[in-house]
């Protein structure tokens, strides 16, 4: 089947939202004001874009990998087509690019980011954005419900993992509402979830993101093991863990994000 004469591309996670009320509800969560700079990832046929543009933010930047939809949205908005990211000066701009490849750290002025994210890149994309987009003011993303549960998970649950700790180290996620498969074309197999995110204030307990990423990779690839076993190659590991207030018999899924931050200081 087609959408606007164009076959949706599975390789780009193209499940297009067909329900205007849900689109409006998602955009409302971003709380767009007249001075805001808004970035939409993956506008596709424009279900969210229309409602964002209706709020008339000072700047609207669309990032779309599919050249067909990038050009259609550019024409509809009367926007410039630019290569640089973030674009400077244009009130309406379309960047036809892979969002995973963008220099998110260059986004250092206040901005709000929104997207019905392609399911195949949602997790790595959020991983990059939360840790690197320093100007992030607020984000609203639609993702697969399972991914949404992982983002909001509490320690001690099966959904708690590296993506949870990483996300909750930078932003406070909130599950807003669930969206059923029937409102998309083509229809996905699973429910989706809409979440909002606000950055955490960076405090004195700052940690090194590089060290945290290495630590999470190491411990969650052995999530069934006790910490004392995972770090058996580290001299004095039991003493170091106990001094950091962490029981060596715990497993990675039992530690809070702050515990991982302390561990980056003592164990890597
Ligand atoms: N916003 C539209 C909606 O809600 O109906 C489309 C959402 S669809 C789930 C995901 C969109 O992201 C598609 O338009 C797809 O082409 C685009 N996309 C996929 N991978 C991308 C990437 N790596 N970078 C930028 N856009 C991408």
PDB file of C-alpha atoms and ligand atoms in Angstrom:
ATOM      1  CA  UNK A   1       0.000   0.000   0.000  1.00  0.00           C
ATOM      2  CA  UNK A   2       1.008   3.582  -0.504  1.00  0.00           C
ATOM      3  CA  UNK A   3       1.027   6.805   1.487  1.00  0.00           C
ATOM      4  CA  UNK A   4       0.689   9.986  -0.573  1.00  0.00           C
ATOM      5  CA  UNK A   5       1.711   7.932  -3.629  1.00  0.00           C
ATOM      6  CA  UNK A   6       4.939   6.810  -1.937  1.00  0.00           C
ATOM      7  CA  UNK A   7       5.538   3.356  -0.494  1.00  0.00           C
ATOM      8  CA  UNK A   8       6.648   3.599   3.193  1.00  0.00           C
ATOM      9  CA  UNK A   9      10.202   2.344   3.646  1.00  0.00           C
ATOM     10  CA  UNK A  10      10.615  -0.328   6.297  1.00  0.00           C
ATOM     11  CA  UNK A  11      14.387   0.250   6.322  1.00  0.00           C
ATOM     12  CA  UNK A  12      13.722   3.805   7.592  1.00  0.00           C
ATOM     13  CA  UNK A  13      11.186   2.737  10.226  1.00  0.00           C
ATOM     14  CA  UNK A  14       8.404   4.535   8.365  1.00  0.00           C
ATOM     15  CA  UNK A  15       5.161   3.976  10.282  1.00  0.00           C
ATOM     16  CA  UNK A  16       3.246   7.169   9.700  1.00  0.00           C
ATOM     17  CA  UNK A  17       0.835   8.587  12.268  1.00  0.00           C
ATOM     18  CA  UNK A  18      -2.662   9.010  10.810  1.00  0.00           C
ATOM     19  CA  UNK A  19      -4.523  10.491  13.780  1.00  0.00           C
ATOM     20  CA  UNK A  20      -4.588  14.277  13.994  1.00  0.00           C
ATOM     21  CA  UNK A  21      -5.817  14.358  17.602  1.00  0.00           C
ATOM     22  CA  UNK A  22      -2.940  12.204  18.808  1.00  0.00           C
ATOM     23  CA  UNK A  23      -0.487  14.309  16.783  1.00  0.00           C
ATOM     24  CA  UNK A  24      -1.825  17.479  18.443  1.00  0.00           C
ATOM     25  CA  UNK A  25      -1.611  15.884  21.889  1.00  0.00           C
ATOM     26  CA  UNK A  26       2.032  14.891  21.293  1.00  0.00           C
ATOM     27  CA  UNK A  27       3.026  18.365  20.093  1.00  0.00           C
ATOM     28  CA  UNK A  28       1.244  20.023  23.030  1.00  0.00           C
ATOM     29  CA  UNK A  29       3.570  18.136  25.388  1.00  0.00           C
ATOM     30  CA  UNK A  30       6.530  20.098  24.034  1.00  0.00           C
ATOM     31  CA  UNK A  31       5.035  23.374  25.335  1.00  0.00           C
ATOM     32  CA  UNK A  32       6.163  25.452  22.340  1.00  0.00           C
ATOM     33  CA  UNK A  33       6.438  29.217  22.895  1.00  0.00           C
ATOM     34  CA  UNK A  34       7.028  32.007  20.348  1.00  0.00           C
ATOM     35  CA  UNK A  35      10.746  32.312  21.185  1.00  0.00           C
ATOM     36  CA  UNK A  36      11.494  28.598  20.975  1.00  0.00           C
ATOM     37  CA  UNK A  37      13.888  26.836  18.683  1.00  0.00           C
ATOM     38  CA  UNK A  38      12.297  23.472  17.809  1.00  0.00           C
ATOM     39  CA  UNK A  39      13.922  20.500  16.085  1.00  0.00           C
ATOM     40  CA  UNK A  40      11.800  17.695  14.670  1.00  0.00           C
ATOM     41  CA  UNK A  41      13.476  14.391  13.826  1.00  0.00           C
ATOM     42  CA  UNK A  42      11.907  12.370  11.007  1.00  0.00           C
ATOM     43  CA  UNK A  43       8.962  14.578   9.946  1.00  0.00           C
ATOM     44  CA  UNK A  44       7.990  12.215   7.075  1.00  0.00           C
ATOM     45  CA  UNK A  45       4.587  13.243   5.670  1.00  0.00           C
ATOM     46  CA  UNK A  46       4.283  15.902   8.388  1.00  0.00           C
ATOM     47  CA  UNK A  47       1.734  14.601  10.937  1.00  0.00           C
ATOM     48  CA  UNK A  48       3.551  16.371  13.789  1.00  0.00           C
ATOM     49  CA  UNK A  49       5.151  19.117  11.690  1.00  0.00           C
ATOM     50  CA  UNK A  50       1.806  20.745  10.913  1.00  0.00           C
ATOM     51  CA  UNK A  51       0.941  21.136  14.594  1.00  0.00           C
ATOM     52  CA  UNK A  52       4.450  22.354  15.459  1.00  0.00           C
ATOM     53  CA  UNK A  53       4.345  24.970  12.679  1.00  0.00           C
ATOM     54  CA  UNK A  54       0.880  26.092  13.874  1.00  0.00           C
ATOM     55  CA  UNK A  55       2.498  27.082  17.207  1.00  0.00           C
ATOM     56  CA  UNK A  56       4.763  29.408  15.194  1.00  0.00           C
ATOM     57  CA  UNK A  57       8.061  28.900  17.061  1.00  0.00           C
ATOM     58  CA  UNK A  58      10.868  31.387  16.295  1.00  0.00           C
ATOM     59  CA  UNK A  59      12.827  28.611  14.581  1.00  0.00           C
ATOM     60  CA  UNK A  60      11.852  25.208  13.243  1.00  0.00           C
ATOM     61  CA  UNK A  61      14.492  22.782  12.003  1.00  0.00           C
ATOM     62  CA  UNK A  62      13.509  19.456  10.440  1.00  0.00           C
ATOM     63  CA  UNK A  63      15.957  16.541  10.156  1.00  0.00           C
ATOM     64  CA  UNK A  64      14.825  13.877   7.666  1.00  0.00           C
ATOM     65  CA  UNK A  65      16.894  11.132   6.042  1.00  0.00           C
ATOM     66  CA  UNK A  66      14.392  10.391   3.260  1.00  0.00           C
ATOM     67  CA  UNK A  67      14.983  12.888   0.431  1.00  0.00           C
ATOM     68  CA  UNK A  68      11.390  12.665  -0.801  1.00  0.00           C
ATOM     69  CA  UNK A  69       9.844  13.717   2.518  1.00  0.00           C
ATOM     70  CA  UNK A  70      12.600  16.261   3.219  1.00  0.00           C
ATOM     71  CA  UNK A  71      11.793  18.017  -0.062  1.00  0.00           C
ATOM     72  CA  UNK A  72       8.034  17.839   0.476  1.00  0.00           C
ATOM     73  CA  UNK A  73       8.276  19.367   3.974  1.00  0.00           C
ATOM     74  CA  UNK A  74      10.724  22.010   2.712  1.00  0.00           C
ATOM     75  CA  UNK A  75       8.248  23.069   0.017  1.00  0.00           C
ATOM     76  CA  UNK A  76       5.260  23.050   2.409  1.00  0.00           C
ATOM     77  CA  UNK A  77       7.028  25.224   4.997  1.00  0.00           C
ATOM     78  CA  UNK A  78       8.775  27.451   2.459  1.00  0.00           C
ATOM     79  CA  UNK A  79      11.950  26.418   4.321  1.00  0.00           C
ATOM     80  CA  UNK A  80      15.617  26.524   3.290  1.00  0.00           C
ATOM     81  CA  UNK A  81      17.401  23.299   2.532  1.00  0.00           C
ATOM     82  CA  UNK A  82      20.678  23.317   4.467  1.00  0.00           C
ATOM     83  CA  UNK A  83      23.581  20.978   5.099  1.00  0.00           C
ATOM     84  CA  UNK A  84      25.056  22.539   8.229  1.00  0.00           C
ATOM     85  CA  UNK A  85      23.732  21.419  11.587  1.00  0.00           C
ATOM     86  CA  UNK A  86      22.509  23.267  13.472  1.00  0.00           C
ATOM     87  CA  UNK A  87      21.609  25.694  10.690  1.00  0.00           C
ATOM     88  CA  UNK A  88      22.240  29.338  11.559  1.00  0.00           C
ATOM     89  CA  UNK A  89      19.849  32.142  10.755  1.00  0.00           C
ATOM     90  CA  UNK A  90      17.034  30.359   8.906  1.00  0.00           C
ATOM     91  CA  UNK A  91      13.652  30.545  10.651  1.00  0.00           C
ATOM     92  CA  UNK A  92      12.547  27.365   8.831  1.00  0.00           C
ATOM     93  CA  UNK A  93      15.172  24.868   7.677  1.00  0.00           C
ATOM     94  CA  UNK A  94      15.268  21.270   6.503  1.00  0.00           C
ATOM     95  CA  UNK A  95      18.414  19.189   6.948  1.00  0.00           C
ATOM     96  CA  UNK A  96      18.294  16.068   4.782  1.00  0.00           C
ATOM     97  CA  UNK A  97      20.612  13.839   6.805  1.00  0.00           C
ATOM     98  CA  UNK A  98      20.946  10.796   9.018  1.00  0.00           C
ATOM     99  CA  UNK A  99      20.151  12.078  12.521  1.00  0.00           C
ATOM    100  CA  UNK A 100      22.634   9.559  13.949  1.00  0.00           C
ATOM    101  CA  UNK A 101      25.485  11.318  12.145  1.00  0.00           C
ATOM    102  CA  UNK A 102      24.752  14.877  13.286  1.00  0.00           C
ATOM    103  CA  UNK A 103      27.067  16.777  15.645  1.00  0.00           C
ATOM    104  CA  UNK A 104      24.520  17.016  18.493  1.00  0.00           C
ATOM    105  CA  UNK A 105      27.152  18.625  20.737  1.00  0.00           C
ATOM    106  CA  UNK A 106      26.977  21.707  18.448  1.00  0.00           C
ATOM    107  CA  UNK A 107      23.435  22.227  19.734  1.00  0.00           C
ATOM    108  CA  UNK A 108      24.472  24.434  22.621  1.00  0.00           C
ATOM    109  CA  UNK A 109      21.695  27.068  22.492  1.00  0.00           C
ATOM    110  CA  UNK A 110      18.331  26.302  24.134  1.00  0.00           C
ATOM    111  CA  UNK A 111      16.204  24.019  21.971  1.00  0.00           C
ATOM    112  CA  UNK A 112      13.257  21.637  22.150  1.00  0.00           C
ATOM    113  CA  UNK A 113      13.409  18.332  20.266  1.00  0.00           C
ATOM    114  CA  UNK A 114      10.489  16.203  19.144  1.00  0.00           C
ATOM    115  CA  UNK A 115       9.994  13.142  16.968  1.00  0.00           C
ATOM    116  CA  UNK A 116       8.037  10.028  16.257  1.00  0.00           C
ATOM    117  CA  UNK A 117      11.331   8.182  16.125  1.00  0.00           C
ATOM    118  CA  UNK A 118      12.092   5.430  13.604  1.00  0.00           C
ATOM    119  CA  UNK A 119      12.083   2.261  15.713  1.00  0.00           C
ATOM    120  CA  UNK A 120      15.384   0.990  14.261  1.00  0.00           C
ATOM    121  CA  UNK A 121      17.483   3.958  15.428  1.00  0.00           C
ATOM    122  CA  UNK A 122      15.463   5.314  18.375  1.00  0.00           C
ATOM    123  CA  UNK A 123      17.681   3.954  21.173  1.00  0.00           C
ATOM    124  CA  UNK A 124      21.109   4.953  19.764  1.00  0.00           C
ATOM    125  CA  UNK A 125      19.690   8.330  18.738  1.00  0.00           C
ATOM    126  CA  UNK A 126      18.338   9.126  22.204  1.00  0.00           C
ATOM    127  CA  UNK A 127      21.649   7.890  23.681  1.00  0.00           C
ATOM    128  CA  UNK A 128      23.470  10.531  21.607  1.00  0.00           C
ATOM    129  CA  UNK A 129      20.995  13.369  22.060  1.00  0.00           C
ATOM    130  CA  UNK A 130      20.572  13.128  25.839  1.00  0.00           C
ATOM    131  CA  UNK A 131      24.306  13.072  26.475  1.00  0.00           C
ATOM    132  CA  UNK A 132      25.503  15.496  23.812  1.00  0.00           C
ATOM    133  CA  UNK A 133      22.829  18.153  23.093  1.00  0.00           C
ATOM    134  CA  UNK A 134      23.839  20.584  25.832  1.00  0.00           C
ATOM    135  CA  UNK A 135      21.142  23.125  24.932  1.00  0.00           C
ATOM    136  CA  UNK A 136      18.319  20.614  25.337  1.00  0.00           C
ATOM    137  CA  UNK A 137      15.447  22.286  27.146  1.00  0.00           C
ATOM    138  CA  UNK A 138      12.766  19.616  26.698  1.00  0.00           C
ATOM    139  CA  UNK A 139      12.199  16.615  24.439  1.00  0.00           C
ATOM    140  CA  UNK A 140       9.130  14.602  23.446  1.00  0.00           C
ATOM    141  CA  UNK A 141       9.638  11.295  21.659  1.00  0.00           C
ATOM    142  CA  UNK A 142       7.351   8.512  20.505  1.00  0.00           C
ATOM    143  CA  UNK A 143       9.058   5.101  20.643  1.00  0.00           C
ATOM    144  CA  UNK A 144       8.062   1.444  20.892  1.00  0.00           C
ATOM    145  CA  UNK A 145       6.342   0.843  24.250  1.00  0.00           C
ATOM    146  CA  UNK A 146       9.041  -1.643  25.282  1.00  0.00           C
ATOM    147  CA  UNK A 147      11.735   0.993  24.751  1.00  0.00           C
ATOM    148  CA  UNK A 148       9.624   3.512  26.675  1.00  0.00           C
ATOM    149  CA  UNK A 149       9.449   1.079  29.611  1.00  0.00           C
ATOM    150  CA  UNK A 150      13.230   0.686  29.551  1.00  0.00           C
ATOM    151  CA  UNK A 151      13.781   4.455  29.587  1.00  0.00           C
ATOM    152  CA  UNK A 152      11.609   4.883  32.709  1.00  0.00           C
ATOM    153  CA  UNK A 153      12.503   1.614  34.498  1.00  0.00           C
ATOM    154  CA  UNK A 154      13.334   1.464  38.212  1.00  0.00           C
ATOM    155  CA  UNK A 155      16.283  -0.556  39.596  1.00  0.00           C
ATOM    156  CA  UNK A 156      15.527  -4.201  40.284  1.00  0.00           C
ATOM    157  CA  UNK A 157      13.216  -4.670  37.291  1.00  0.00           C
ATOM    158  CA  UNK A 158      13.887  -6.637  34.103  1.00  0.00           C
ATOM    159  CA  UNK A 159      13.472  -3.510  31.931  1.00  0.00           C
ATOM    160  CA  UNK A 160      16.321  -1.758  33.813  1.00  0.00           C
ATOM    161  CA  UNK A 161      19.532  -1.697  31.798  1.00  0.00           C
ATOM    162  CA  UNK A 162      22.282   0.395  30.210  1.00  0.00           C
ATOM    163  CA  UNK A 163      19.836   2.610  28.273  1.00  0.00           C
ATOM    164  CA  UNK A 164      17.893   3.285  31.496  1.00  0.00           C
ATOM    165  CA  UNK A 165      20.939   4.302  33.524  1.00  0.00           C
ATOM    166  CA  UNK A 166      22.377   6.365  30.670  1.00  0.00           C
ATOM    167  CA  UNK A 167      19.093   8.213  30.056  1.00  0.00           C
ATOM    168  CA  UNK A 168      18.386   8.846  33.729  1.00  0.00           C
ATOM    169  CA  UNK A 169      21.926  10.189  34.165  1.00  0.00           C
ATOM    170  CA  UNK A 170      21.091  13.134  31.894  1.00  0.00           C
ATOM    171  CA  UNK A 171      17.309  13.603  31.788  1.00  0.00           C
ATOM    172  CA  UNK A 172      14.181  12.864  33.774  1.00  0.00           C
ATOM    173  CA  UNK A 173      11.905  10.710  31.587  1.00  0.00           C
ATOM    174  CA  UNK A 174       8.122  10.634  31.987  1.00  0.00           C
ATOM    175  CA  UNK A 175       5.787   8.124  30.333  1.00  0.00           C
ATOM    176  CA  UNK A 176       2.953  10.301  29.003  1.00  0.00           C
ATOM    177  CA  UNK A 177       0.606   7.930  27.130  1.00  0.00           C
ATOM    178  CA  UNK A 178       0.391   4.758  25.060  1.00  0.00           C
ATOM    179  CA  UNK A 179      -0.533   4.810  21.368  1.00  0.00           C
ATOM    180  CA  UNK A 180      -2.117   1.709  19.770  1.00  0.00           C
ATOM    181  CA  UNK A 181      -0.864   0.238  16.435  1.00  0.00           C
ATOM    182  CA  UNK A 182      -4.123   1.015  14.588  1.00  0.00           C
ATOM    183  CA  UNK A 183      -3.394   4.756  14.228  1.00  0.00           C
ATOM    184  CA  UNK A 184      -0.298   4.213  12.040  1.00  0.00           C
ATOM    185  CA  UNK A 185       0.178   3.333   8.413  1.00  0.00           C
ATOM    186  CA  UNK A 186       1.576   0.797   7.912  1.00  0.00           C
ATOM    187  CA  UNK A 187       0.363  -0.724  11.164  1.00  0.00           C
ATOM    188  CA  UNK A 188       3.272  -1.758  13.451  1.00  0.00           C
ATOM    189  CA  UNK A 189       3.119  -5.018  15.433  1.00  0.00           C
ATOM    190  CA  UNK A 190       3.436  -3.390  18.850  1.00  0.00           C
ATOM    191  CA  UNK A 191       2.136  -0.477  20.921  1.00  0.00           C
ATOM    192  CA  UNK A 192       4.023   2.806  20.973  1.00  0.00           C
ATOM    193  CA  UNK A 193       4.597   5.170  23.892  1.00  0.00           C
ATOM    194  CA  UNK A 194       5.000   8.929  24.056  1.00  0.00           C
ATOM    195  CA  UNK A 195       7.490  10.199  26.628  1.00  0.00           C
ATOM    196  CA  UNK A 196       8.673  13.619  27.697  1.00  0.00           C
ATOM    197  CA  UNK A 197      12.169  14.394  28.994  1.00  0.00           C
ATOM    198  CA  UNK A 198      13.620  17.320  30.923  1.00  0.00           C
ATOM    199  CA  UNK A 199      17.369  17.685  31.541  1.00  0.00           C
ATOM    200  CA  UNK A 200      18.682  17.084  35.038  1.00  0.00           C
ATOM    201  CA  UNK A 201      20.659  19.958  36.531  1.00  0.00           C
ATOM    202  CA  UNK A 202      24.352  19.039  36.282  1.00  0.00           C
ATOM    203  CA  UNK A 203      25.539  18.975  39.877  1.00  0.00           C
ATOM    204  CA  UNK A 204      28.750  18.602  41.854  1.00  0.00           C
ATOM    205  CA  UNK A 205      28.412  14.818  41.537  1.00  0.00           C
ATOM    206  CA  UNK A 206      29.304  15.111  37.830  1.00  0.00           C
ATOM    207  CA  UNK A 207      30.693  12.047  36.131  1.00  0.00           C
ATOM    208  CA  UNK A 208      32.627  11.332  32.964  1.00  0.00           C
ATOM    209  CA  UNK A 209      30.184  10.202  30.221  1.00  0.00           C
ATOM    210  CA  UNK A 210      32.982   8.255  28.530  1.00  0.00           C
ATOM    211  CA  UNK A 211      33.732   6.298  31.681  1.00  0.00           C
ATOM    212  CA  UNK A 212      30.035   5.749  32.379  1.00  0.00           C
ATOM    213  CA  UNK A 213      29.466   4.350  28.858  1.00  0.00           C
ATOM    214  CA  UNK A 214      32.404   1.935  29.281  1.00  0.00           C
ATOM    215  CA  UNK A 215      31.175   0.861  32.720  1.00  0.00           C
ATOM    216  CA  UNK A 216      27.593   0.259  31.549  1.00  0.00           C
ATOM    217  CA  UNK A 217      28.801  -1.765  28.597  1.00  0.00           C
ATOM    218  CA  UNK A 218      30.950  -3.917  30.870  1.00  0.00           C
ATOM    219  CA  UNK A 219      28.425  -4.593  33.624  1.00  0.00           C
ATOM    220  CA  UNK A 220      25.236  -5.016  31.590  1.00  0.00           C
ATOM    221  CA  UNK A 221      26.885  -7.509  29.249  1.00  0.00           C
ATOM    222  CA  UNK A 222      27.146  -9.680  32.402  1.00  0.00           C
ATOM    223  CA  UNK A 223      23.961  -8.578  34.152  1.00  0.00           C
ATOM    224  CA  UNK A 224      23.335 -11.895  35.922  1.00  0.00           C
ATOM    225  CA  UNK A 225      26.714 -11.795  37.706  1.00  0.00           C
ATOM    226  CA  UNK A 226      27.488 -10.169  41.046  1.00  0.00           C
ATOM    227  CA  UNK A 227      29.604  -6.995  40.955  1.00  0.00           C
ATOM    228  CA  UNK A 228      32.383  -8.693  42.916  1.00  0.00           C
ATOM    229  CA  UNK A 229      32.645 -11.296  40.120  1.00  0.00           C
ATOM    230  CA  UNK A 230      32.378  -8.816  37.257  1.00  0.00           C
ATOM    231  CA  UNK A 231      35.324  -6.835  38.632  1.00  0.00           C
ATOM    232  CA  UNK A 232      37.435  -9.783  39.816  1.00  0.00           C
ATOM    233  CA  UNK A 233      40.446  -8.545  37.805  1.00  0.00           C
ATOM    234  CA  UNK A 234      40.535  -5.270  39.799  1.00  0.00           C
ATOM    235  CA  UNK A 235      42.863  -5.409  42.832  1.00  0.00           C
ATOM    236  CA  UNK A 236      41.059  -4.572  46.111  1.00  0.00           C
ATOM    237  CA  UNK A 237      37.688  -4.584  44.319  1.00  0.00           C
ATOM    238  CA  UNK A 238      35.731  -5.704  47.400  1.00  0.00           C
ATOM    239  CA  UNK A 239      37.210  -2.940  49.527  1.00  0.00           C
ATOM    240  CA  UNK A 240      36.657  -0.337  46.770  1.00  0.00           C
ATOM    241  CA  UNK A 241      33.019  -1.353  46.340  1.00  0.00           C
ATOM    242  CA  UNK A 242      32.319  -1.391  50.068  1.00  0.00           C
ATOM    243  CA  UNK A 243      34.001   2.016  50.511  1.00  0.00           C
ATOM    244  CA  UNK A 244      31.744   3.373  47.756  1.00  0.00           C
ATOM    245  CA  UNK A 245      28.767   2.093  49.783  1.00  0.00           C
ATOM    246  CA  UNK A 246      27.992  -0.721  47.338  1.00  0.00           C
ATOM    247  CA  UNK A 247      27.493  -4.347  48.364  1.00  0.00           C
ATOM    248  CA  UNK A 248      29.734  -6.531  46.075  1.00  0.00           C
ATOM    249  CA  UNK A 249      27.009  -9.209  46.059  1.00  0.00           C
ATOM    250  CA  UNK A 250      24.600  -6.940  44.173  1.00  0.00           C
ATOM    251  CA  UNK A 251      23.951  -7.371  40.453  1.00  0.00           C
ATOM    252  CA  UNK A 252      24.078  -4.434  38.004  1.00  0.00           C
ATOM    253  CA  UNK A 253      20.282  -4.165  37.795  1.00  0.00           C
ATOM    254  CA  UNK A 254      20.130  -3.430  41.538  1.00  0.00           C
ATOM    255  CA  UNK A 255      22.223  -0.244  41.383  1.00  0.00           C
ATOM    256  CA  UNK A 256      20.738   3.255  41.060  1.00  0.00           C
ATOM    257  CA  UNK A 257      22.188   5.618  38.412  1.00  0.00           C
ATOM    258  CA  UNK A 258      24.077   7.530  41.183  1.00  0.00           C
ATOM    259  CA  UNK A 259      25.771   4.254  42.223  1.00  0.00           C
ATOM    260  CA  UNK A 260      27.088   3.842  38.682  1.00  0.00           C
ATOM    261  CA  UNK A 261      28.402   7.414  38.789  1.00  0.00           C
ATOM    262  CA  UNK A 262      30.334   6.595  41.991  1.00  0.00           C
ATOM    263  CA  UNK A 263      31.657   3.398  40.426  1.00  0.00           C
ATOM    264  CA  UNK A 264      33.129   5.291  37.452  1.00  0.00           C
ATOM    265  CA  UNK A 265      35.379   7.023  39.995  1.00  0.00           C
ATOM    266  CA  UNK A 266      36.606   3.945  41.825  1.00  0.00           C
ATOM    267  CA  UNK A 267      36.605   1.012  39.438  1.00  0.00           C
ATOM    268  CA  UNK A 268      37.673   2.210  35.968  1.00  0.00           C
TER     269      UNK A 268
HETATM  270  N1  LIG B   1       6.791  12.133  11.899  1.00  0.00           N
HETATM  271  C1  LIG B   1       6.105  11.242  10.976  1.00  0.00           C
HETATM  272  C2  LIG B   1       4.859  10.706  11.624  1.00  0.00           C
HETATM  273  O1  LIG B   1       4.722  10.851  12.867  1.00  0.00           O
HETATM  274  O2  LIG B   1       4.029  10.153  10.941  1.00  0.00           O
HETATM  275  C3  LIG B   1       7.008  10.088  10.524  1.00  0.00           C
HETATM  276  C4  LIG B   1       7.506   9.196  11.623  1.00  0.00           C
HETATM  277  S1  LIG B   1       8.274   7.703  11.026  1.00  0.00           S
HETATM  278  C5  LIG B   1       8.039   6.656  12.443  1.00  0.00           C
HETATM  279  C6  LIG B   1      10.031   8.029  11.178  1.00  0.00           C
HETATM  280  C7  LIG B   1      10.589   9.086  10.234  1.00  0.00           C
HETATM  281  O3  LIG B   1      12.013   9.191  10.467  1.00  0.00           O
HETATM  282  C8  LIG B   1      10.453   8.752   8.751  1.00  0.00           C
HETATM  283  O4  LIG B   1      10.034   9.888   8.063  1.00  0.00           O
HETATM  284  C9  LIG B   1      11.868   8.345   8.317  1.00  0.00           C
HETATM  285  O5  LIG B   1      12.140   8.601   6.958  1.00  0.00           O
HETATM  286  C10 LIG B   1      12.721   9.184   9.229  1.00  0.00           C
HETATM  287  N2  LIG B   1      14.042   8.588   9.506  1.00  0.00           N
HETATM  288  C11 LIG B   1      14.372   7.275   9.566  1.00  0.00           C
HETATM  289  N3  LIG B   1      15.662   7.113   9.913  1.00  0.00           N
HETATM  290  C12 LIG B   1      16.159   8.352  10.057  1.00  0.00           C
HETATM  291  C13 LIG B   1      17.448   8.849  10.410  1.00  0.00           C
HETATM  292  N4  LIG B   1      18.466   8.016  10.693  1.00  0.00           N
HETATM  293  N5  LIG B   1      17.634  10.183  10.454  1.00  0.00           N
HETATM  294  C14 LIG B   1      16.599  11.045  10.182  1.00  0.00           C
HETATM  295  N6  LIG B   1      15.353  10.635   9.865  1.00  0.00           N
HETATM  296  C15 LIG B   1      15.136   9.312   9.798  1.00  0.00           C
END
